[in-house]
Coordinates of C-alpha atoms in Angstrom, one line a residue:
Chain B
T1 CA 0.0 0.0 0.0
R2 CA 1.0 3.6 -0.3
V3 CA 1.8 3.8 3.4
R4 CA 4.3 1.0 3.1
V5 CA 6.0 2.8 0.2
Y6 CA 6.2 6.0 2.1
V7 CA 7.6 4.3 5.2
A8 CA 10.1 2.3 3.0
L9 CA 11.3 5.6 1.5
L10 CA 11.4 7.5 4.7
Y11 CA 13.0 4.9 6.8
P12 CA 16.6 5.0 5.4
R13 CA 16.6 8.8 5.5
M14 CA 15.3 8.8 9.1
L15 CA 17.9 6.1 10.0
S16 CA 20.7 8.2 8.7
R17 CA 19.5 11.2 10.6
V18 CA 19.0 9.5 13.9
L19 CA 22.0 7.2 13.6
F20 CA 24.2 9.7 15.4
V21 CA 23.2 11.9 18.2
S22 CA 26.4 12.7 20.1
S23 CA 26.8 16.3 20.9
L24 CA 30.5 16.5 21.7
Y25 CA 32.2 18.5 19.0
F26 CA 35.4 20.4 18.2
H27 CA 36.8 22.5 15.4
I28 CA 39.2 21.5 12.8
G29 CA 41.1 23.6 10.3
E30 CA 41.3 23.0 6.6
T31 CA 44.5 21.1 6.5
E32 CA 44.6 20.1 10.1
K33 CA 44.8 16.5 11.2
K34 CA 43.4 15.5 14.5
C35 CA 44.5 12.2 16.1
F36 CA 42.9 10.2 18.8
I37 CA 44.4 7.3 20.6
E38 CA 42.6 4.2 21.9
E39 CA 44.6 1.8 24.0
I40 CA 42.6 -1.4 23.7
P41 CA 43.1 -5.2 24.1
D42 CA 42.9 -7.4 21.0
E43 CA 39.6 -8.6 19.5
T44 CA 37.9 -5.4 20.6
M45 CA 35.5 -3.7 18.3
I46 CA 35.5 0.1 17.9
I47 CA 32.7 2.1 16.3
G48 CA 33.3 5.7 15.5
N49 CA 30.6 8.1 14.4
Y50 CA 31.2 11.6 13.1
R51 CA 29.1 14.4 11.7
T52 CA 30.4 17.6 10.2
Q53 CA 29.0 21.1 10.0
L54 CA 30.3 24.1 8.1
Y55 CA 30.0 27.7 9.1
D56 CA 27.6 29.6 6.8
K57 CA 28.6 33.3 6.8
Q58 CA 25.3 34.5 5.4
R59 CA 23.2 32.8 8.0
E60 CA 25.9 33.1 10.7
E61 CA 25.4 29.6 11.9
Y62 CA 26.7 26.1 11.5
L63 CA 24.9 24.1 8.9
P64 CA 25.4 20.5 7.8
A65 CA 28.3 20.4 5.4
T66 CA 27.9 20.3 1.7
Q67 CA 28.2 17.2 -0.4
G68 CA 31.7 16.6 -1.6
L69 CA 33.2 17.7 1.7
G70 CA 34.3 14.5 3.3
M71 CA 36.6 13.4 6.0
F72 CA 39.5 11.1 5.5
V73 CA 39.8 8.5 8.3
E74 CA 43.0 6.6 8.9
V75 CA 43.5 4.0 11.7
K76 CA 46.9 2.7 12.6
D77 CA 47.6 -0.3 14.8
P78 CA 50.3 -0.4 17.6
D79 CA 52.9 -1.6 15.0
D80 CA 52.2 1.5 12.9
K81 CA 50.5 -0.5 10.2
V82 CA 47.5 1.1 8.6
I83 CA 44.4 -1.0 9.2
L84 CA 41.7 1.4 7.9
S85 CA 42.2 4.2 5.4
R86 CA 39.1 5.4 3.9
Q87 CA 37.3 8.5 2.9
Y88 CA 33.8 9.1 4.1
G89 CA 31.2 11.8 3.3
S90 CA 30.3 14.7 5.5
E91 CA 28.6 12.2 7.9
G92 CA 30.2 8.8 8.5
R93 CA 30.6 5.8 10.6
F94 CA 33.7 3.7 10.7
T95 CA 34.2 0.3 12.4
F96 CA 37.3 -1.8 13.0
T97 CA 38.3 -4.7 15.3
S98 CA 41.7 -4.8 16.8
H99 CA 43.9 -7.8 16.2
T100 CA 46.9 -6.7 18.3
P101 CA 46.6 -5.3 21.8
G102 CA 47.9 -1.8 22.2
E103 CA 47.6 1.8 21.2
H104 CA 45.6 2.4 18.1
Q105 CA 45.7 5.8 16.5
I106 CA 42.6 7.2 14.8
C107 CA 43.3 10.3 12.6
L108 CA 40.8 12.5 10.9
H109 CA 41.4 15.2 8.4
S110 CA 39.2 16.8 5.8
N111 CA 39.6 16.0 2.2
S112 CA 39.1 19.6 1.0
S113 CA 41.4 20.6 -1.7
K114 CA 39.8 24.0 -2.3
F115 CA 41.4 26.3 0.2
S116 CA 38.5 28.8 0.0
L117 CA 35.9 26.3 0.9
F118 CA 36.1 26.9 4.6
A119 CA 35.9 30.7 4.0
G120 CA 38.5 31.3 6.7
G121 CA 36.4 29.5 9.3
M122 CA 36.6 26.1 10.8
L123 CA 34.8 22.8 10.3
R124 CA 32.8 21.6 13.2
V125 CA 33.2 17.9 13.8
H126 CA 30.9 15.9 16.1
L127 CA 32.7 12.8 17.1
D128 CA 31.9 9.8 19.2
I129 CA 34.0 6.7 19.6
Q130 CA 32.5 3.6 21.2
V131 CA 34.8 0.9 22.5
G132 CA 34.1 -2.8 23.3
E133 CA 30.9 -3.4 25.2
H134 CA 29.7 0.2 24.6
A135 CA 29.7 -0.5 20.9
N136 CA 27.0 -3.1 21.3
N137 CA 23.5 -2.3 20.2
Y138 CA 21.3 -4.0 22.7
A139 CA 18.1 -3.3 21.0
E140 CA 19.4 -5.0 17.9
I141 CA 20.7 -8.0 19.9
A142 CA 17.4 -8.4 21.7
A143 CA 15.5 -8.3 18.5
K144 CA 17.8 -10.7 16.7
D145 CA 18.1 -13.3 19.4
K146 CA 14.6 -12.7 20.8
L147 CA 15.7 -12.1 24.3
S148 CA 13.5 -11.3 27.2
E149 CA 14.2 -8.4 29.5
L150 CA 16.1 -10.5 32.1
Q151 CA 18.0 -12.3 29.4
L152 CA 19.1 -9.0 27.8
R153 CA 20.3 -7.7 31.2
V154 CA 22.3 -10.9 31.8
R155 CA 23.7 -10.6 28.2
Q156 CA 24.8 -7.1 29.0
L157 CA 26.6 -8.4 32.2
V158 CA 28.3 -11.1 30.2
E159 CA 29.6 -8.6 27.7
Q160 CA 30.9 -6.4 30.4
V161 CA 32.7 -9.2 32.2
D162 CA 34.1 -10.3 28.8
Q163 CA 35.5 -6.8 28.4
I164 CA 37.0 -6.8 31.9
Q165 CA 38.6 -10.1 31.3
K166 CA 40.2 -8.9 28.0
E167 CA 41.5 -5.8 29.7
Q168 CA 43.0 -7.8 32.5
N169 CA 44.8 -10.0 30.0
Y170 CA 46.1 -7.0 28.2
Q171 CA 47.2 -5.5 31.5
R172 CA 49.4 -8.6 32.1
Y173 CA 51.0 -8.2 28.7
R174 CA 51.6 -4.5 29.4
E175 CA 53.2 -5.2 32.8
E176 CA 55.5 -7.7 31.1
R177 CA 56.6 -5.0 28.6
F178 CA 57.1 -2.5 31.4
R179 CA 59.2 -5.0 33.3
Q180 CA 61.3 -5.6 30.3
T181 CA 61.9 -1.9 29.8
S182 CA 62.9 -1.5 33.4
E183 CA 65.2 -4.4 33.3
S184 CA 66.8 -3.2 30.1
T185 CA 67.4 0.2 31.8
N186 CA 68.9 -1.5 34.7
Q187 CA 71.2 -3.5 32.5
R188 CA 72.2 -0.5 30.5
V189 CA 73.1 1.5 33.6
L190 CA 75.1 -1.3 35.0
W191 CA 77.1 -2.0 31.8
W192 CA 77.8 1.6 31.0
S193 CA 79.0 2.3 34.5
I194 CA 81.5 -0.6 34.2
V195 CA 82.5 0.4 30.7
Q196 CA 83.0 4.1 31.6
T197 CA 85.1 3.2 34.6
L198 CA 87.3 1.0 32.4
I199 CA 87.6 3.8 29.8
L200 CA 88.5 6.3 32.6
V201 CA 91.2 4.0 34.0
A202 CA 92.5 3.1 30.5
I203 CA 92.7 6.8 29.5
G204 CA 94.3 7.7 32.7
I205 CA 97.0 5.1 32.2
W206 CA 97.5 6.1 28.6
Q207 CA 97.8 9.8 29.4
M208 CA 100.4 9.3 32.0
R209 CA 102.5 6.9 29.9
H210 CA 102.3 9.1 26.8
L211 CA 103.2 12.3 28.8
K212 CA 106.0 10.5 30.6
S213 CA 107.5 9.3 27.3
F214 CA 106.9 12.8 25.8
F215 CA 108.7 14.6 28.7
E216 CA 111.5 12.0 28.6
A217 CA 112.0 12.7 24.9
K218 CA 112.1 16.4 25.6
K219 CA 114.7 15.7 28.3
L220 CA 112.6 17.5 30.9
V221 CA 112.3 14.5 33.2
Chain O
K1 CA -7.1 7.8 1.9
I2 CA -4.0 6.6 3.7
R3 CA -4.7 4.8 6.9
L4 CA -1.9 3.5 9.1
S5 CA -3.0 0.8 11.4
S6 CA -2.3 1.6 15.1
T7 CA -0.1 -1.5 15.7
S8 CA 2.1 -1.0 12.8
F9 CA 2.5 2.7 13.7
R10 CA 3.5 1.7 17.2
V11 CA 5.9 -0.8 16.0
L12 CA 7.5 1.8 13.6
L13 CA 7.8 4.3 16.5
Q14 CA 9.4 1.7 18.8
V15 CA 11.9 0.7 16.1
L16 CA 12.7 4.3 15.4
W17 CA 13.1 5.0 19.1
A18 CA 15.4 2.0 19.5
Q19 CA 17.5 3.2 16.6
L20 CA 17.6 6.7 18.2
L21 CA 18.7 5.3 21.5
C22 CA 21.4 3.1 19.9
G23 CA 23.1 6.2 18.7
W24 CA 22.4 8.1 21.9
V25 CA 25.5 9.0 23.8
L26 CA 25.5 10.8 27.1
G27 CA 29.2 10.9 27.8
S28 CA 32.3 11.1 25.8
E29 CA 35.7 9.7 26.6
L30 CA 38.6 10.5 24.3
T31 CA 42.4 10.4 24.3
F32 CA 44.0 12.9 22.0
E33 CA 47.3 14.4 21.1
L34 CA 48.0 17.9 22.1
P35 CA 51.0 19.4 20.2
D36 CA 53.3 21.9 21.9
N37 CA 52.1 25.5 22.0
A38 CA 48.6 24.3 21.1
K39 CA 45.2 24.6 22.6
Q40 CA 42.4 22.2 22.0
C41 CA 38.8 22.9 22.9
F42 CA 35.7 20.7 23.0
Y43 CA 32.1 21.7 23.2
E44 CA 29.0 19.9 24.4
D45 CA 25.4 20.9 24.6
V46 CA 23.9 20.4 28.0
I47 CA 20.4 20.7 29.3
V48 CA 19.9 22.7 32.5
G49 CA 19.9 20.6 35.7
T50 CA 22.0 17.8 34.4
K51 CA 24.8 16.7 36.6
C52 CA 28.1 16.6 34.6
T53 CA 31.6 15.4 35.4
L54 CA 34.7 16.4 33.6
E55 CA 37.8 14.2 34.4
F56 CA 41.1 14.5 32.7
Q57 CA 44.6 12.9 32.9
V58 CA 47.8 13.6 31.1
V59 CA 49.1 10.3 29.8
T60 CA 52.5 11.0 28.1
G61 CA 54.7 14.0 27.5
G62 CA 57.1 16.4 29.3
H63 CA 56.2 17.0 32.9
Y64 CA 52.8 15.3 32.4
D65 CA 50.8 18.5 33.1
V66 CA 48.3 20.6 31.2
D67 CA 46.1 23.7 31.7
C68 CA 42.4 23.0 31.8
R69 CA 39.5 25.5 31.7
L70 CA 35.8 24.9 31.7
E71 CA 33.3 27.6 30.7
D72 CA 29.5 27.7 30.8
P73 CA 27.4 29.0 27.8
D74 CA 27.8 32.6 29.0
G75 CA 31.5 32.4 29.2
T76 CA 31.8 32.3 33.0
T77 CA 34.8 30.1 34.0
L78 CA 33.5 27.3 36.1
Y79 CA 36.9 25.5 36.5
K80 CA 40.4 26.7 35.8
E81 CA 43.6 25.0 36.7
M82 CA 47.1 25.5 35.5
K83 CA 49.7 22.7 35.0
K84 CA 47.6 20.0 36.5
Q85 CA 48.4 16.3 36.0
Y86 CA 44.9 14.9 36.6
D87 CA 41.7 16.1 38.1
S88 CA 38.0 15.5 38.3
F89 CA 35.3 18.2 38.5
T90 CA 31.6 17.7 39.0
F91 CA 29.0 20.4 38.5
T92 CA 25.3 20.8 37.8
A93 CA 24.4 22.7 34.6
A94 CA 22.8 26.0 35.7
K95 CA 21.9 27.0 32.1
N96 CA 20.9 25.4 28.8
G97 CA 23.6 25.7 26.2
T98 CA 27.0 24.8 25.0
F99 CA 29.6 24.2 27.6
K100 CA 33.2 24.5 26.5
F101 CA 36.3 23.0 28.0
C102 CA 39.8 23.6 26.7
F103 CA 43.2 22.0 27.3
S104 CA 46.2 24.1 26.7
N105 CA 49.9 23.1 26.2
E106 CA 50.9 26.7 25.4
F107 CA 53.5 26.8 28.2
S108 CA 55.5 24.0 26.7
T109 CA 58.0 24.7 23.9
F110 CA 58.8 21.3 22.5
T111 CA 57.0 18.5 24.3
H112 CA 53.7 17.3 22.9
K113 CA 51.3 15.6 25.2
T114 CA 48.7 13.0 25.2
V115 CA 45.6 13.9 27.2
Y116 CA 42.7 11.7 28.3
F117 CA 39.4 13.2 29.2
D118 CA 36.0 11.9 30.2
F119 CA 33.0 14.2 30.1
Q120 CA 30.0 12.5 31.6
V121 CA 26.6 14.2 31.0
G122 CA 23.7 12.9 33.1
D123 CA 23.2 9.2 33.6
D124 CA 23.6 6.3 31.2
P125 CA 20.6 5.6 29.0
P126 CA 18.4 2.8 30.1
L127 CA 18.8 -0.6 28.5
F128 CA 15.2 -0.6 27.4
P129 CA 13.5 2.2 25.5
N130 CA 10.2 2.2 27.3
E131 CA 11.5 1.9 30.8
N132 CA 8.5 3.4 32.6
R133 CA 7.7 0.5 34.8
V134 CA 4.4 -0.1 36.4
T135 CA 5.6 -2.9 38.6
A136 CA 8.9 -2.9 40.6
L137 CA 11.9 -4.8 39.5
T138 CA 12.0 -8.5 40.3
Q139 CA 14.8 -9.8 42.6
C140 CA 16.7 -11.1 39.6
E141 CA 16.4 -7.8 37.7
S142 CA 17.5 -5.7 40.7
A143 CA 20.5 -8.1 41.2
C144 CA 21.3 -7.6 37.6
V145 CA 21.2 -3.8 38.0
S146 CA 23.5 -3.8 41.0
I147 CA 25.9 -6.1 39.3
H148 CA 25.9 -3.8 36.3
E149 CA 26.7 -0.8 38.5
A150 CA 29.5 -2.7 40.2
L151 CA 31.0 -3.8 36.9
K152 CA 30.8 -0.3 35.6
S153 CA 32.9 0.9 38.5
V154 CA 35.4 -2.0 37.9
I155 CA 35.7 -0.9 34.3
D156 CA 36.2 2.7 35.5
Y157 CA 39.0 1.5 37.9
Q158 CA 40.6 -0.4 35.0
T159 CA 40.6 2.7 32.9
H160 CA 42.4 4.7 35.6
F161 CA 44.9 1.9 36.1
R162 CA 45.5 1.6 32.4
L163 CA 46.2 5.4 32.2
R164 CA 48.5 5.2 35.3
E165 CA 50.4 2.3 33.8
A166 CA 50.7 4.1 30.4
Q167 CA 52.2 7.1 32.2
G168 CA 54.6 4.9 34.2
R169 CA 55.6 3.0 31.1
S170 CA 56.1 6.2 29.2
R171 CA 58.4 7.5 31.9
A172 CA 60.4 4.3 32.0
E173 CA 60.9 4.3 28.2
D174 CA 62.0 7.9 28.4
L175 CA 64.5 7.0 31.1
N176 CA 65.8 4.1 29.1
T177 CA 66.5 6.3 26.0
R178 CA 68.0 9.0 28.1
V179 CA 70.3 6.6 29.9
A180 CA 71.4 5.2 26.5
F181 CA 72.1 8.6 25.0
W182 CA 73.8 10.0 28.1
S183 CA 76.1 7.0 28.4
I184 CA 77.2 7.2 24.7
G185 CA 77.5 11.0 24.9
E186 CA 79.6 10.9 28.1
A187 CA 81.9 8.2 26.7
I188 CA 82.6 10.3 23.6
I189 CA 83.1 13.5 25.7
L190 CA 85.5 11.6 27.9
L191 CA 87.6 10.4 25.0
V192 CA 87.6 13.8 23.3
V193 CA 88.5 15.7 26.5
S194 CA 91.3 13.4 27.5
I195 CA 92.9 13.4 24.0
S196 CA 92.7 17.1 23.7
Q197 CA 94.2 17.5 27.2
V198 CA 97.2 15.6 26.1
V199 CA 97.5 17.5 22.8
L200 CA 97.2 20.8 24.6
L201 CA 99.9 19.9 27.1
R202 CA 102.2 18.8 24.2
S203 CA 101.6 22.1 22.5
F204 CA 102.8 24.0 25.6
F205 CA 106.1 22.2 25.5
S206 CA 106.7 22.4 21.7
D207 CA 109.6 24.5 20.2
R208 CA 108.8 28.2 20.1
K209 CA 110.7 28.5 16.7
T210 CA 108.2 26.4 14.8
T211 CA 105.1 28.2 16.2
T212 CA 104.9 31.8 15.1
T213 CA 101.6 33.4 15.7
R214 CA 101.3 37.1 15.5
V215 CA 98.6 38.6 17.6
G216 CA 96.6 41.2 15.8
S217 CA 97.4 40.0 12.3

């Protein structure tokens, strides 16, 4: 029926509008690159949502950015390998799952090549990054697995405990790295002290011998 | 005439509401890089009467300190601290509007810093869209709620621990590199100084005939 057609047409548009409601925003310059760091354990999903607004001088307010103005999103894993490098439109959603534990770097910059596009102003970027359990959409999970209220609550608890366990695991790995760094520092300090003492003594001996032979040659001693 | 049956309309509304809530965020937690001599501001729209908490911690860089400033929609400074390593500030929004908080590294000339902040606005959204309950929670459900709250605080502690550990690790790695460079540098300086000492002494005792330097030429 006609209603179904209207709903079918409206639904995707409404979905894209209400997909992202976070209100934390910041300003970014034309060629500026803003980087965010997420230190996460492995097999953790991250969902990032952003929305851009451009300052309209005539209306003196921020309006949704024009088409063609997009953001370039680049995600690097702890080994500095690029795991996501894509351009999105003025509104976008990026997802990735970490395969190595550690610091992942998420960088955003606008793809604008026309320097006058920003009209001297800044681009307003609304950003929201959801990590691990927060990235779960419980309404969707409840609908898909047909869970009752209690089951959904327990499911949420299970996801939370899962995240805690992964973080604890990662903590153990980090502590190991920390211990290795401290032991390496300890070793280095020890070795260099010994080597420097030896160098000092050796140089002292060489100096004295050299000068002694020099003065003897000059017949001063 | 277009007639939308009441059940399908209700279903549509519920689905839309669920979609709305899935994107609903009432708190933002970010770790960002703050270059030297730079200032980074964040803005958030808050409704009057909401209890908000701003928490920040410097993770890496220099002396691990940063300037922080929080302003309400009229520009009044609610919180201002210079060179703080970590802090937490809770306030209730007295006005509707955009609150602004800025982190400044302008006092630093060459160290860039990594700053973590967590701006919580209000409470977490409920798990279920239509949460207006007629009956009280069952024992199981209230147990679930209290476990959920406890786990949230565990995750919070874990985050704090992770940041502290990252800070400690960053200091240890700094120390390690500094020790390496200093040792090599000192060994080179030692060698250079001792050899030049000997050369200088030798030059004092060399024959005057061969060294003719006229002052003022």
